[in-house]
PDB file of C-alpha atoms in Angstrom:
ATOM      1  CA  UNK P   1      -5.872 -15.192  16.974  1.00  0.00           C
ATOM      2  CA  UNK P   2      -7.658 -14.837  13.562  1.00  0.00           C
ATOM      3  CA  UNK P   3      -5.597 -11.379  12.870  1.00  0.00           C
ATOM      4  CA  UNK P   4      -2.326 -13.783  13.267  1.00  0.00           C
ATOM      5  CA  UNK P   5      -2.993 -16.422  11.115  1.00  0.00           C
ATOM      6  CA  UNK P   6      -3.669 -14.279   8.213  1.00  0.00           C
ATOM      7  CA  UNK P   7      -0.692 -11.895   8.979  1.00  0.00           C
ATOM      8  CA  UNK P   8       1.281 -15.283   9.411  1.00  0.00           C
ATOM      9  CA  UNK P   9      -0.188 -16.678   5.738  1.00  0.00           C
ATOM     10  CA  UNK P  10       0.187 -13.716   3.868  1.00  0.00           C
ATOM     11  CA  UNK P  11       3.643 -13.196   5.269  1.00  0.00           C
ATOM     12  CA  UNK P  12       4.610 -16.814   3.840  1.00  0.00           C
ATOM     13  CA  UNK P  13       2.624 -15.771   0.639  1.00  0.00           C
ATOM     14  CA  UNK P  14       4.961 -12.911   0.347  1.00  0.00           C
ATOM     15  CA  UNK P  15       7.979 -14.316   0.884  1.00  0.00           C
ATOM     16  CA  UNK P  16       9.187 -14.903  -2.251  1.00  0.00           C
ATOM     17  CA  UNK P  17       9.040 -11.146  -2.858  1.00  0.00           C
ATOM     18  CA  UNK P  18      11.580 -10.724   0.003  1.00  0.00           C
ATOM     19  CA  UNK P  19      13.485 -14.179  -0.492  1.00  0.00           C
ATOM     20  CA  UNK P  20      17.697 -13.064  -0.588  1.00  0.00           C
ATOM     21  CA  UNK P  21      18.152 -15.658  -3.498  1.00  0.00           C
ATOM     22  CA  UNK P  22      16.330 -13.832  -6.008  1.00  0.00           C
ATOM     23  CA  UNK P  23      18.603 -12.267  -8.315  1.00  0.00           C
ATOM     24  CA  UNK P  24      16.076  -9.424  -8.451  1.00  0.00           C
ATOM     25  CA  UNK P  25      17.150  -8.260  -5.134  1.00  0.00           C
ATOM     26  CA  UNK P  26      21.052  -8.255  -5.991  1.00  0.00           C
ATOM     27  CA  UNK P  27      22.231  -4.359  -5.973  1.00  0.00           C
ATOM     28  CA  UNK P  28      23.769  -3.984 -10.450  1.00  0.00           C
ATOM     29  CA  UNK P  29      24.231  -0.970 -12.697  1.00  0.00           C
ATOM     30  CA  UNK P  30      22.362  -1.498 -15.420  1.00  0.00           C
ATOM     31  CA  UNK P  31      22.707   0.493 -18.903  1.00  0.00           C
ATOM     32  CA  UNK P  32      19.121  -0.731 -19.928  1.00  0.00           C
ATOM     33  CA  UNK P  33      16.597  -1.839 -17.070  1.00  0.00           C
ATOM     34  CA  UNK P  34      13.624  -3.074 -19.510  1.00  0.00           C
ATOM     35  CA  UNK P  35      16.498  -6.000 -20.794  1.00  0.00           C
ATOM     36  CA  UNK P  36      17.656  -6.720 -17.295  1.00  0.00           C
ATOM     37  CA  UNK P  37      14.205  -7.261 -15.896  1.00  0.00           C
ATOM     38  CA  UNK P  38      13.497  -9.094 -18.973  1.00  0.00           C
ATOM     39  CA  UNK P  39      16.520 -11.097 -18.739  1.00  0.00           C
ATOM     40  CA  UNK P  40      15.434 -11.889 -15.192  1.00  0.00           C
ATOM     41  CA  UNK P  41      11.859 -11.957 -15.278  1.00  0.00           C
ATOM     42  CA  UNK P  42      10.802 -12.781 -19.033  1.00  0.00           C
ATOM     43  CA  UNK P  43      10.236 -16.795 -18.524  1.00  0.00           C
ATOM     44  CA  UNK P  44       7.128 -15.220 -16.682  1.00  0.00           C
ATOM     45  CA  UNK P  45       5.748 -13.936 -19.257  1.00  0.00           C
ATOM     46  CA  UNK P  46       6.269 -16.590 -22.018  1.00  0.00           C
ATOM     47  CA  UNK P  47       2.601 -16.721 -22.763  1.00  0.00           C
ATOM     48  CA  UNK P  48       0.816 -15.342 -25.629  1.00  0.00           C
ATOM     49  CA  UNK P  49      -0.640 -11.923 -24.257  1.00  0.00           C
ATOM     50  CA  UNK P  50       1.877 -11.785 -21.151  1.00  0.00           C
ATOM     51  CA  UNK P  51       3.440  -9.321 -20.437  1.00  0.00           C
ATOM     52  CA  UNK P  52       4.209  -6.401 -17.753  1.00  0.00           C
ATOM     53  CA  UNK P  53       3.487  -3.374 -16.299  1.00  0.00           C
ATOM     54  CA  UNK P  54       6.432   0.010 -15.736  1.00  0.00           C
ATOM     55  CA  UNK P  55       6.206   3.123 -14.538  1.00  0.00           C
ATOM     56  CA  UNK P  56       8.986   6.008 -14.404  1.00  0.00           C
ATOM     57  CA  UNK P  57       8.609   7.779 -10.966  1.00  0.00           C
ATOM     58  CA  UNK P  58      11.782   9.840  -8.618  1.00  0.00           C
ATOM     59  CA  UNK P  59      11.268   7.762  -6.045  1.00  0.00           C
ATOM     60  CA  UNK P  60      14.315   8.775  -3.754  1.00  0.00           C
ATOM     61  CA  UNK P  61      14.260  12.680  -4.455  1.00  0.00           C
ATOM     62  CA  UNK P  62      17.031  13.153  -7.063  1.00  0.00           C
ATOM     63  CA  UNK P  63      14.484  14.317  -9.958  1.00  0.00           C
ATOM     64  CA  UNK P  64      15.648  11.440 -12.507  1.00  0.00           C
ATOM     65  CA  UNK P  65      13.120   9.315 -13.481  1.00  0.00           C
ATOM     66  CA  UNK P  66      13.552   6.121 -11.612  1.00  0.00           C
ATOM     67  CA  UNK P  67      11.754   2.769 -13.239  1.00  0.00           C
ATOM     68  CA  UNK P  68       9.433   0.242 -11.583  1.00  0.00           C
ATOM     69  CA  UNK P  69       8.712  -2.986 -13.163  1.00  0.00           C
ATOM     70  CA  UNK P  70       5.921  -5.448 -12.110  1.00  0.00           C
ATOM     71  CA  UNK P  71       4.693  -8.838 -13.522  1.00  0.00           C
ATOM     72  CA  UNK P  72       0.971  -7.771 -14.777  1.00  0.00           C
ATOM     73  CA  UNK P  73      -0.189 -11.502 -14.359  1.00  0.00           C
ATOM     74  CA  UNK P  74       0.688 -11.535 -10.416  1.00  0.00           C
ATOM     75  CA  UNK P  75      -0.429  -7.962  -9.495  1.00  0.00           C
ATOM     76  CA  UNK P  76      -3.722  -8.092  -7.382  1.00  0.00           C
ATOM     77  CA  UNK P  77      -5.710  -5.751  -5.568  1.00  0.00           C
ATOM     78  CA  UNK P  78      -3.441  -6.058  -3.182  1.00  0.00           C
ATOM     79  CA  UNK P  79      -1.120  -4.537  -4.713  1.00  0.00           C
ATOM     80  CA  UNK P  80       2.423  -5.258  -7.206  1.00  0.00           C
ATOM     81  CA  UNK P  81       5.589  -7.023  -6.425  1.00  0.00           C
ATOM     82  CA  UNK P  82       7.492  -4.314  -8.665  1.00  0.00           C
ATOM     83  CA  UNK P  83      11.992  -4.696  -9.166  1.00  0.00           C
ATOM     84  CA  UNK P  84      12.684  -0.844  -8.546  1.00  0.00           C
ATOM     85  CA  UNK P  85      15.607   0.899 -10.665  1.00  0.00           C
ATOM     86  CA  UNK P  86      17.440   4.438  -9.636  1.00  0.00           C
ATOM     87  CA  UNK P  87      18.202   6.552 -11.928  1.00  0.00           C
ATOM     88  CA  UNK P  88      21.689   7.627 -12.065  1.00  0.00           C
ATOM     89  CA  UNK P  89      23.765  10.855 -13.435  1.00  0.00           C
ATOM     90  CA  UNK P  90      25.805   9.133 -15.871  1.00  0.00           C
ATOM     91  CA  UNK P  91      22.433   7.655 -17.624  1.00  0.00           C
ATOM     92  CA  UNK P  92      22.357   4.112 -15.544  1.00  0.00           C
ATOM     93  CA  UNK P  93      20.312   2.299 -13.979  1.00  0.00           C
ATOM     94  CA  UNK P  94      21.223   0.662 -10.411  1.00  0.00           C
ATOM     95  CA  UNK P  95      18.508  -1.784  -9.634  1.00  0.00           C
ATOM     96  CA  UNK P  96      18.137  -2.146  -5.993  1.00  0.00           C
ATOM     97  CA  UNK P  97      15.712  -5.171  -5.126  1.00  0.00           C
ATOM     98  CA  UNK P  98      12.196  -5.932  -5.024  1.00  0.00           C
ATOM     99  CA  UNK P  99       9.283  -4.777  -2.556  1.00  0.00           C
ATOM    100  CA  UNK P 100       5.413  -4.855  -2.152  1.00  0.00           C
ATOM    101  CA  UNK P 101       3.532  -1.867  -2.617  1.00  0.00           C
ATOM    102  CA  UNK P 102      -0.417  -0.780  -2.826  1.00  0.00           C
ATOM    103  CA  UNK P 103      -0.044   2.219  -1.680  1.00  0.00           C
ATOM    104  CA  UNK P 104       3.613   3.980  -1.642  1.00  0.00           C
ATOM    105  CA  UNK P 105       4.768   7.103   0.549  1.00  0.00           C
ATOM    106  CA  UNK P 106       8.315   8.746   0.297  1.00  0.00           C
ATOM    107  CA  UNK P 107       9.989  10.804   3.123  1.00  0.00           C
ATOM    108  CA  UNK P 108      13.556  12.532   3.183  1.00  0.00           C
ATOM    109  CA  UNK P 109      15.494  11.483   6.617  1.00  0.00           C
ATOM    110  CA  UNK P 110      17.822  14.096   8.085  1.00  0.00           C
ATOM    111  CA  UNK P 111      20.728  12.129   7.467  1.00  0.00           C
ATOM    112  CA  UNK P 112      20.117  12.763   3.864  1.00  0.00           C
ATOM    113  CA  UNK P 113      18.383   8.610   3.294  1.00  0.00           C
ATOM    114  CA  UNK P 114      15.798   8.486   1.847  1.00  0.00           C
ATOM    115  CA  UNK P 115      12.768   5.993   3.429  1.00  0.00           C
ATOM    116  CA  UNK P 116      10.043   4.829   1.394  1.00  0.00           C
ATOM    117  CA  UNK P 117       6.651   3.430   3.156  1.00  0.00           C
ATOM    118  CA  UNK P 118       4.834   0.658   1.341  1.00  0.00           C
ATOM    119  CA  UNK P 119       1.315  -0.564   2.325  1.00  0.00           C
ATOM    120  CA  UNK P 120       0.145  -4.212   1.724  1.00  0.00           C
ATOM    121  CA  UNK P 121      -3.081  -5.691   1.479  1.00  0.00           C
ATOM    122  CA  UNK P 122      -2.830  -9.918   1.818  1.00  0.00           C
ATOM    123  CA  UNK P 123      -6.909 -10.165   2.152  1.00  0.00           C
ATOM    124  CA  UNK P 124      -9.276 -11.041   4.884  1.00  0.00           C
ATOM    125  CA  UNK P 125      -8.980  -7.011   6.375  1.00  0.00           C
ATOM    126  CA  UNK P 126      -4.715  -7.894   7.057  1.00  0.00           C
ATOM    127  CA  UNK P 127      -2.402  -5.207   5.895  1.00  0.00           C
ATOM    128  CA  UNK P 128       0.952  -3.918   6.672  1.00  0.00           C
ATOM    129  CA  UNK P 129       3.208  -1.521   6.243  1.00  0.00           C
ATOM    130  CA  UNK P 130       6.689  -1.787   5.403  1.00  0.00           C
ATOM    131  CA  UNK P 131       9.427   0.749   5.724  1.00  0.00           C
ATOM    132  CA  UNK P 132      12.822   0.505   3.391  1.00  0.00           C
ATOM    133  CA  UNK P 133      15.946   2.420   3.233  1.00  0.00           C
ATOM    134  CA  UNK P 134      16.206   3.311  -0.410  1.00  0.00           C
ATOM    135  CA  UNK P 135      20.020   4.469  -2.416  1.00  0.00           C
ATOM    136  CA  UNK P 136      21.982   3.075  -4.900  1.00  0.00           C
ATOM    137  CA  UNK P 137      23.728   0.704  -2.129  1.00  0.00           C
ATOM    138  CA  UNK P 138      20.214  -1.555  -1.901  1.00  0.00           C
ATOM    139  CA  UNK P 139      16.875  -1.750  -0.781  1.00  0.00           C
ATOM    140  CA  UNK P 140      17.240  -2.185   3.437  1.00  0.00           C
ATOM    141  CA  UNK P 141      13.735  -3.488   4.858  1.00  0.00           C
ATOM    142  CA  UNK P 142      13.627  -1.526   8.036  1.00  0.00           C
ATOM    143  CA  UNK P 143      10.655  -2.833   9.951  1.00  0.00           C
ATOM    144  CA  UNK P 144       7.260  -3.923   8.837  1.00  0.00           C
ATOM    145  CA  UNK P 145       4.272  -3.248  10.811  1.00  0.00           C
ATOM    146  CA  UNK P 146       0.988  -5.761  10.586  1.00  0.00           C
ATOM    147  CA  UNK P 147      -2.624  -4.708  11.759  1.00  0.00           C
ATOM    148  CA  UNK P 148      -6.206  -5.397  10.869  1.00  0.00           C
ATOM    149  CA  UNK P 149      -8.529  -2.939   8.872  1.00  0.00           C
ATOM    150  CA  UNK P 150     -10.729  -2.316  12.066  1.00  0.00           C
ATOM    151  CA  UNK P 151      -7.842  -1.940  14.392  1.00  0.00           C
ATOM    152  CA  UNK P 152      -7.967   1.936  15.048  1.00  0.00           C
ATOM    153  CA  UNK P 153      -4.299   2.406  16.254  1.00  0.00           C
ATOM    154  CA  UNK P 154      -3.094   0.877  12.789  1.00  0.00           C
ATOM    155  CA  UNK P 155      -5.483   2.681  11.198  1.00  0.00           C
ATOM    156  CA  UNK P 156      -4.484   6.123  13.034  1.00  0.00           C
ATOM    157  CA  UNK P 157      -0.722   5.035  11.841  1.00  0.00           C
ATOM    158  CA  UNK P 158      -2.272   4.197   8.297  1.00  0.00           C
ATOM    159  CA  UNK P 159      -3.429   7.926   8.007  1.00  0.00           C
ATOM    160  CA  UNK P 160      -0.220   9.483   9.632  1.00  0.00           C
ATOM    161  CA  UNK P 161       2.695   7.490   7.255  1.00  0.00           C
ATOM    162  CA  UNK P 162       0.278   7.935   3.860  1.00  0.00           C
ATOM    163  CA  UNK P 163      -0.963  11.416   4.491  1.00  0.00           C
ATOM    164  CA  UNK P 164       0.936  12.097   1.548  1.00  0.00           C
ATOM    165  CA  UNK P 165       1.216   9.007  -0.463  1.00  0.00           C
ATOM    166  CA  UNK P 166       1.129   7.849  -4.325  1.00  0.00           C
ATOM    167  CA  UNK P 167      -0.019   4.893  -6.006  1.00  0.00           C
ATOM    168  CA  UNK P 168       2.195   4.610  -9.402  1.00  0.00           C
ATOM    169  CA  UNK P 169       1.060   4.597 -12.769  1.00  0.00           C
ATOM    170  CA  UNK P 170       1.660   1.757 -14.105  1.00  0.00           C
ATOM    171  CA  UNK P 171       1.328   0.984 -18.050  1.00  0.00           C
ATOM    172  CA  UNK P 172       1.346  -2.331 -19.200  1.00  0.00           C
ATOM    173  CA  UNK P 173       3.918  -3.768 -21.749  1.00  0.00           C
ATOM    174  CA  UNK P 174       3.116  -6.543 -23.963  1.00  0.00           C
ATOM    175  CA  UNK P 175       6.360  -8.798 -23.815  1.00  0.00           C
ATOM    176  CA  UNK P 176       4.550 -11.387 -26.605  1.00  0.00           C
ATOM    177  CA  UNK P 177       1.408  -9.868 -27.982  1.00  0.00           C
ATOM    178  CA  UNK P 178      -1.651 -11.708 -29.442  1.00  0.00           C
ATOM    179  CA  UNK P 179      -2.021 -12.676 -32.643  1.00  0.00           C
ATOM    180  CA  UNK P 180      -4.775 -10.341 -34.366  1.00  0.00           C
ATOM    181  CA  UNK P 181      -7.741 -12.017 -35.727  1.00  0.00           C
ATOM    182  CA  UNK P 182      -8.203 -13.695 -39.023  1.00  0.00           C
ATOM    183  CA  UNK P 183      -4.593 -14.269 -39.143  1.00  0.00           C
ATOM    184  CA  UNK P 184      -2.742 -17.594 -39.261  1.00  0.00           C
ATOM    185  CA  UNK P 185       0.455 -18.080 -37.492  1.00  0.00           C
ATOM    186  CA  UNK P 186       2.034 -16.798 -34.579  1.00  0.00           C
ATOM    187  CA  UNK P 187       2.301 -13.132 -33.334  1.00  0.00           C
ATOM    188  CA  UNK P 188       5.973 -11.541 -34.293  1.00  0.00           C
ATOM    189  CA  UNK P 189       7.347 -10.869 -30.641  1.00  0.00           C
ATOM    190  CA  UNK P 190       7.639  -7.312 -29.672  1.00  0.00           C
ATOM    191  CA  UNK P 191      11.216  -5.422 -29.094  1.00  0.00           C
ATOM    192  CA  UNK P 192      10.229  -4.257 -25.427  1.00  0.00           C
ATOM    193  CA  UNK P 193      11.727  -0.903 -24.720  1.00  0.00           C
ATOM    194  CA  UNK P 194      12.031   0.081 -27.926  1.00  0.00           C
TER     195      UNK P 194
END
């Protein structure tokens, strides 16, 4: 009963990463992802020192460097809520949605997909792992699978799906810096992506 609750909590927890009315989850070509994702996303980090973390990482196999975007103020232990953009040939960007990730595996289908495993930690020994269909039509959750860090069939399926995972290197972006010391007035805000 106590593994169910928590799954059922942290699933309502994460649901705003998942929820169809973000706009971070509608499928656009972007020229520029760092000012879409600020256009989106920057209210979040109106703060002086907020800001947020990207990494550039192929993530569906076409050796372009894909970006990843996450708010550094929300990312836990648990993991990031990152807004994923492919790469395209003509220079582009098509962002594709939003996910979860700790932990991140990538596997080529035979169909020629590309499915991309993402492992969750909500607390309290509750994880899961979530399976997407990733292209430049969308992010398509497949199926998501809950367990409990003692439970030794999730753990057998933990080992199998991340046998060859990655964890992406995030570096963090300061979208309004802080002032330096010892002088008056307000930081200048930085021109991210430039």
């Amino acid at each position: 009963m106590k593994y169910y609750l928590y799954f059922a909590l942290a699933s309502m927890a994460f649901a705003w990463v998942a929820s169809a009315d973000d706009i971070r989850h509608e499928v656009a070509v972007v020229t520029n992802p760092v000012d879409d994702y600020l256009s989106i996303c920057g209210w979040e980090f109106d703060v002086e020192g907020g800001g947020y973390s990207t990494c550039a990482i192929d993530l569906d196999g076409d050796r372009l460097a894909d970006q990843m975007f996450a708010n550094a103020a929300t990312s836990g232990t648990g993991g990031n809520a990152a807004t994923i953009y492919l790469a395209r040939k003509d220079g582009k960007f098509t962002r594709i949605g939003t996910l979860g990730h700790g932990v991140m595996a990538t596997e080529t289908i035979k169909t020629g997909g590309r499915l991309m495993h993402c492992f969750w930690s909500f607390g309290g020994g509750s994880w899961s792992i979530t399976t997407y269909l990733i292209s430049h039509d969308g992010l398509k959750e497949i199926m998501t699978t809950g367990g409990e860090r003692h439970d030794e069939r999730f753990q057998k399926l933990f080992d199998e799906v991340f046998a060859t995972s990655f964890k992406p290197d995030y570096r963090f972006v300061a979208a309004r810096p802080k002032p330096k010391t010892g002088q008056g007035g307000a930081a200048k805000p930085a021109t991210p992506g430039r």
